[in-house]
Amino acid sequence: MGENASFWESLIYAHPTCTTWKQEAEGSIYHLASILFVVGFMGGSGFFGLLYVFSLLGLGFLCSSVWAWLDVCAADIFSWNFILFAICFVQFIYVTYQVRSVSFDREFQELYSALFQPLGISLTVYRKIVLCCDAEVVTLEKEHCYAMQGKTPIDKLSLLVSGRIRVTVDGEFLHYIFPLQFLDSPEWDSLRPTEEGIFQVTLTAETDCRYVAWRRKKLYLLFAKHRFISRLFSILIGSDIAEKLYALNDRVHVGKGFRYDIRLPNFYHVSLPETPPVQLSHHLQRGSPRRKPMGVTNCSSFSTQS
């Protein structure tokens, strides 16, 4: 303890204390460096946040180096500040190179701006997602089928970039799929990673379409390596399925103008002998918004009984 105490005492009291303080302020270069440091440490995250921080900190250290060379005339202060300026400059060049190297085709850039950037996804994470689909956008011509009911295997996950897809089952129209929506989110969500299945609906292009497709196995490998991407896709797919459910809900009416509401499960179980059952679109069976619930009848009868 005595040795430690003597070390700290020598460290604190070995140097003479300041008896007189300078009356005049330091030069404008010193104050400019301090302002640059304050503003620089207010930078954010991400590539552009790093560019902001390193550029302002580098200018601050450069001003400090000039101040140490011209006003203080201290070689050690100048050396340290100049070394820190050089480090910031190298980091700025490195981040700039990374930003320029992360470039995408026009469609992928528009997809990032519309879907991923609002969620705060960085370009480096988005690059991993794009590389997983081989940075390829697939074209589907008008009236060509993306999937056929009972025939096409579920082996990928696709996101529509442009165009419109018509979803039918047994020839009956269900709903449309629009840009920035998944083509097969219900099918993806209905299967475990080790399971296989086939489409229970037919997806047909109403216009010339462009979509991005991730192979199932390759995408699950990406999820295993990056849990953040797995959670991201889980949120996107869940939101997409909810949109499809509400699209179906808007189309379904249960007799006398009453609308069947998926948020009111009590209506699902109503069945009265005097009311003929109303056939609904194929959906909501076995957890998929593209299947058909059975035994749904007129809701007006339920309201009179209650």
Coordinates of C-alpha atoms in Angstrom, one line a residue:
M1 CA 0.0 0.0 0.0
G2 CA 2.9 2.3 0.8
E3 CA 4.5 1.8 -2.6
N4 CA 1.1 2.4 -4.3
A5 CA 0.6 5.6 -2.3
S6 CA 4.0 6.9 -3.1
F7 CA 3.4 6.2 -6.8
W8 CA 0.2 8.2 -6.9
E9 CA 1.7 11.0 -4.9
S10 CA 4.7 11.2 -7.2
L11 CA 2.3 11.2 -10.2
I12 CA 0.2 13.9 -8.8
Y13 CA 2.5 16.1 -6.8
A14 CA 5.8 15.6 -8.7
H15 CA 4.9 18.4 -11.2
P16 CA 4.7 22.0 -10.0
T17 CA 1.2 23.4 -9.7
C18 CA 0.1 26.3 -11.8
T19 CA 0.6 29.5 -9.8
T20 CA -0.3 31.9 -12.5
W21 CA -2.7 31.5 -15.3
K22 CA -2.4 33.0 -18.8
Q23 CA -4.7 36.0 -19.1
E24 CA -4.9 36.0 -22.9
A25 CA -7.0 33.3 -24.7
E26 CA -5.5 30.8 -27.1
G27 CA -5.6 31.6 -30.8
S28 CA -8.5 31.0 -33.1
I29 CA -7.0 27.8 -34.5
Y30 CA -7.2 26.1 -31.1
H31 CA -10.9 27.1 -30.6
L32 CA -11.7 26.0 -34.1
A33 CA -10.2 22.6 -33.3
S34 CA -12.3 22.3 -30.2
I35 CA -15.5 23.2 -32.1
L36 CA -14.7 20.6 -34.7
F37 CA -14.2 18.0 -31.9
V38 CA -17.6 18.8 -30.3
V39 CA -19.5 18.7 -33.6
G40 CA -17.6 15.6 -34.8
F41 CA -18.6 13.6 -31.7
M42 CA -22.2 14.2 -32.5
G43 CA -22.1 11.9 -35.5
G44 CA -24.3 8.9 -36.0
S45 CA -23.7 5.3 -36.9
G46 CA -23.5 3.6 -40.3
F47 CA -21.3 4.4 -43.2
F48 CA -22.2 8.0 -43.6
G49 CA -22.1 8.5 -39.8
L50 CA -18.5 7.2 -39.8
L51 CA -17.6 9.5 -42.7
Y52 CA -19.1 12.5 -40.7
V53 CA -17.2 11.6 -37.6
F54 CA -13.8 10.8 -39.1
S55 CA -13.9 13.9 -41.4
L56 CA -14.6 16.4 -38.6
L57 CA -12.3 14.7 -36.1
G58 CA -9.5 14.6 -38.7
L59 CA -9.9 18.4 -39.3
G60 CA -9.9 18.9 -35.6
F61 CA -6.6 17.1 -35.1
L62 CA -5.2 18.9 -38.1
C63 CA -6.1 22.3 -36.5
S64 CA -4.6 21.1 -33.2
S65 CA -1.4 20.2 -35.1
V66 CA -1.2 23.6 -36.6
W67 CA -1.8 25.2 -33.3
A68 CA 0.9 23.1 -31.6
W69 CA 3.4 24.0 -34.4
L70 CA 2.7 27.7 -34.5
D71 CA 1.6 28.8 -31.1
V72 CA 2.7 26.2 -28.5
C73 CA 5.9 25.2 -30.4
A74 CA 5.8 21.8 -28.8
A75 CA 7.0 18.9 -30.9
D76 CA 5.3 16.2 -28.8
I77 CA 1.9 17.8 -29.0
F78 CA 2.3 18.4 -32.7
S79 CA 3.4 14.8 -33.3
W80 CA 0.5 13.2 -31.4
N81 CA -2.2 15.4 -33.0
F82 CA -0.7 14.8 -36.5
I83 CA -0.6 11.0 -35.9
L84 CA -4.3 11.1 -34.9
F85 CA -5.1 13.2 -38.0
A86 CA -3.4 10.6 -40.2
I87 CA -5.4 7.8 -38.5
C88 CA -8.7 9.6 -39.1
F89 CA -7.7 10.3 -42.7
V90 CA -6.9 6.6 -43.3
Q91 CA -10.2 5.6 -41.7
F92 CA -12.1 8.1 -43.9
I93 CA -10.5 6.7 -47.1
Y94 CA -11.3 3.2 -46.0
V95 CA -14.9 3.9 -45.2
T96 CA -15.3 5.8 -48.5
Y97 CA -13.9 2.8 -50.3
Q98 CA -16.4 0.5 -48.6
V99 CA -19.3 2.8 -49.5
R100 CA -18.3 2.9 -53.1
S101 CA -17.7 -0.9 -53.2
V102 CA -21.2 -1.6 -51.9
S103 CA -23.1 -0.7 -55.0
F104 CA -26.2 -2.3 -56.5
D105 CA -28.2 -2.4 -59.7
R106 CA -31.0 0.1 -60.0
E107 CA -33.8 -2.3 -59.0
F108 CA -31.9 -3.5 -55.9
Q109 CA -31.1 0.1 -55.0
E110 CA -34.8 1.0 -55.3
L111 CA -35.7 -2.0 -53.2
Y112 CA -33.3 -1.0 -50.5
S113 CA -34.7 2.6 -50.4
A114 CA -38.3 1.5 -50.3
L115 CA -38.2 -1.5 -48.0
F116 CA -34.9 -2.0 -46.1
Q117 CA -33.6 1.5 -45.5
P118 CA -36.7 2.7 -43.6
L119 CA -36.1 -0.2 -41.2
G120 CA -32.5 1.0 -40.5
I121 CA -30.8 -1.8 -42.3
S122 CA -27.2 -1.0 -43.2
L123 CA -25.7 -1.4 -46.6
T124 CA -23.4 -4.2 -45.4
V125 CA -26.3 -6.2 -44.1
Y126 CA -28.3 -5.6 -47.2
R127 CA -25.3 -6.7 -49.3
K128 CA -25.4 -10.1 -47.6
I129 CA -29.1 -10.4 -48.4
V130 CA -28.5 -9.5 -52.0
L131 CA -25.6 -11.9 -52.4
C132 CA -27.8 -14.7 -51.0
C133 CA -30.1 -14.3 -54.1
D134 CA -27.0 -14.0 -56.4
A135 CA -27.9 -10.4 -57.1
E136 CA -30.4 -11.5 -59.7
V137 CA -33.8 -10.2 -60.6
V138 CA -36.0 -12.7 -62.4
T139 CA -38.5 -11.8 -65.1
L140 CA -42.0 -13.3 -65.3
E141 CA -43.9 -12.6 -68.5
K142 CA -47.6 -11.8 -68.6
E143 CA -49.9 -14.7 -68.1
H144 CA -47.0 -17.0 -67.1
C145 CA -47.3 -18.9 -63.9
Y146 CA -45.0 -18.5 -61.0
A147 CA -46.6 -21.5 -59.2
M148 CA -49.3 -24.0 -60.1
Q149 CA -51.7 -25.5 -57.6
G150 CA -50.7 -29.0 -56.5
K151 CA -47.6 -29.1 -58.8
T152 CA -45.0 -26.5 -57.9
P153 CA -42.7 -27.3 -54.9
I154 CA -42.1 -24.7 -52.2
D155 CA -38.3 -24.3 -52.6
K156 CA -37.8 -20.6 -52.5
L157 CA -39.0 -17.3 -51.1
S158 CA -39.7 -14.5 -53.6
L159 CA -40.3 -10.7 -53.3
L160 CA -42.1 -8.9 -56.1
V161 CA -40.2 -5.9 -57.4
S162 CA -42.6 -4.7 -60.2
G163 CA -45.8 -5.9 -61.8
R164 CA -48.9 -7.6 -60.3
I165 CA -49.6 -11.3 -59.5
R166 CA -53.0 -12.9 -59.4
V167 CA -53.6 -15.6 -56.8
T168 CA -56.3 -18.2 -57.6
V169 CA -57.4 -21.6 -56.2
D170 CA -59.5 -24.0 -58.3
G171 CA -59.9 -21.1 -60.7
E172 CA -61.4 -18.8 -58.1
F173 CA -59.8 -15.4 -57.6
L174 CA -58.4 -14.8 -54.1
H175 CA -56.3 -11.6 -54.1
Y176 CA -53.5 -9.7 -55.9
I177 CA -49.9 -9.5 -55.0
F178 CA -48.3 -6.0 -55.5
P179 CA -44.7 -4.8 -55.5
L180 CA -42.8 -5.0 -52.3
Q181 CA -44.9 -8.0 -51.2
F182 CA -43.7 -11.6 -51.0
L183 CA -45.1 -14.1 -53.5
D184 CA -45.1 -17.1 -51.2
S185 CA -44.9 -15.9 -47.6
P186 CA -47.9 -18.1 -46.4
E187 CA -46.2 -21.2 -48.0
W188 CA -42.9 -20.3 -46.4
D189 CA -44.4 -19.8 -43.0
S190 CA -46.4 -23.0 -43.1
L191 CA -43.3 -25.2 -43.5
R192 CA -40.5 -26.0 -41.1
P193 CA -36.9 -25.8 -42.5
T194 CA -36.8 -29.6 -42.8
E195 CA -40.2 -30.0 -44.4
E196 CA -41.2 -30.0 -48.0
G197 CA -44.5 -29.0 -49.6
I198 CA -46.3 -27.9 -52.8
F199 CA -48.3 -24.8 -53.6
Q200 CA -52.1 -25.0 -52.9
V201 CA -52.7 -22.0 -55.1
T202 CA -51.8 -20.8 -58.5
L203 CA -49.9 -17.6 -59.0
T204 CA -50.2 -16.0 -62.4
A205 CA -48.6 -12.8 -63.7
E206 CA -51.2 -10.2 -64.8
T207 CA -48.5 -8.0 -66.2
D208 CA -44.8 -8.4 -66.9
C209 CA -43.3 -8.9 -63.5
R210 CA -39.9 -8.8 -61.9
Y211 CA -39.1 -10.5 -58.7
V212 CA -36.2 -11.4 -56.4
A213 CA -35.9 -15.1 -55.3
W214 CA -34.0 -16.6 -52.5
R215 CA -33.4 -20.4 -52.5
R216 CA -34.8 -22.0 -49.4
K217 CA -31.8 -23.9 -48.2
K218 CA -29.4 -21.0 -49.0
L219 CA -31.6 -18.5 -47.1
Y220 CA -31.7 -20.8 -44.1
L221 CA -27.9 -21.0 -44.1
L222 CA -27.9 -17.2 -44.1
F223 CA -30.3 -17.1 -41.2
A224 CA -28.0 -19.5 -39.2
K225 CA -25.0 -17.3 -39.7
H226 CA -26.8 -14.0 -39.1
R227 CA -29.6 -14.1 -36.5
F228 CA -30.4 -10.4 -37.1
I229 CA -31.3 -11.2 -40.8
S230 CA -33.4 -14.1 -39.6
R231 CA -35.4 -11.8 -37.3
L232 CA -35.7 -9.2 -40.0
F233 CA -37.2 -11.7 -42.5
S234 CA -39.5 -13.0 -39.7
I235 CA -40.9 -9.5 -39.2
L236 CA -41.2 -8.9 -43.0
I237 CA -42.9 -12.2 -43.7
G238 CA -45.3 -11.8 -40.7
S239 CA -46.3 -8.3 -41.8
D240 CA -46.8 -9.6 -45.4
I241 CA -49.1 -12.4 -44.3
A242 CA -51.1 -10.0 -42.2
E243 CA -51.6 -7.8 -45.3
K244 CA -52.8 -10.8 -47.3
L245 CA -55.2 -11.7 -44.5
Y246 CA -56.7 -8.3 -44.5
A247 CA -56.9 -8.2 -48.3
L248 CA -59.0 -11.4 -48.1
N249 CA -61.1 -10.0 -45.2
D250 CA -62.0 -7.0 -47.3
R251 CA -63.4 -9.3 -50.0
V252 CA -65.4 -11.7 -47.9
H253 CA -69.1 -10.9 -47.1
V254 CA -71.3 -13.2 -45.1
G255 CA -74.9 -12.7 -46.3
K256 CA -77.1 -9.6 -46.3
G257 CA -74.1 -7.3 -46.6
F258 CA -72.4 -8.4 -43.4
R259 CA -68.6 -8.7 -43.7
Y260 CA -66.7 -11.7 -42.3
D261 CA -64.1 -10.4 -40.0
I262 CA -61.0 -12.5 -39.2
R263 CA -60.5 -10.6 -36.0
L264 CA -63.9 -11.9 -34.6
P265 CA -63.4 -15.7 -34.4
N266 CA -66.9 -16.1 -32.7
F267 CA -68.5 -15.5 -36.2
Y268 CA -66.5 -18.4 -37.5
H269 CA -68.4 -21.0 -35.4
V270 CA -71.9 -19.8 -36.0
S271 CA -74.2 -22.3 -37.8
L272 CA -78.0 -22.1 -37.8
P273 CA -80.3 -24.6 -39.6
E274 CA -82.5 -21.9 -41.1
T275 CA -79.6 -20.0 -42.6
P276 CA -77.9 -21.6 -45.6
P277 CA -74.1 -21.7 -45.4
V278 CA -72.2 -19.2 -47.5
Q279 CA -69.2 -20.3 -49.4
L280 CA -66.1 -18.2 -48.8
S281 CA -62.9 -17.8 -50.7
H282 CA -60.3 -20.5 -50.0
H283 CA -58.3 -19.2 -47.1
L284 CA -57.7 -19.3 -43.3
Q285 CA -57.5 -23.1 -43.1
R286 CA -54.6 -24.7 -41.3
G287 CA -52.9 -21.4 -40.6
S288 CA -52.7 -20.2 -44.2
P289 CA -54.5 -17.1 -45.5
R290 CA -54.9 -18.9 -48.8
R291 CA -57.2 -21.7 -47.5
K292 CA -60.9 -22.1 -46.9
P293 CA -62.8 -22.0 -43.6
M294 CA -65.9 -24.2 -43.5
G295 CA -69.3 -23.8 -41.8
V296 CA -69.4 -20.0 -41.8
T297 CA -73.0 -18.7 -42.0
N298 CA -75.0 -15.5 -41.9
C299 CA -73.9 -13.2 -39.1
S300 CA -77.3 -11.4 -38.9
S301 CA -78.8 -14.6 -37.4
F302 CA -76.2 -14.6 -34.7
S303 CA -76.9 -11.0 -33.9
T304 CA -80.7 -11.7 -33.5
Q305 CA -80.0 -14.6 -31.1
S306 CA -77.6 -12.6 -29.0

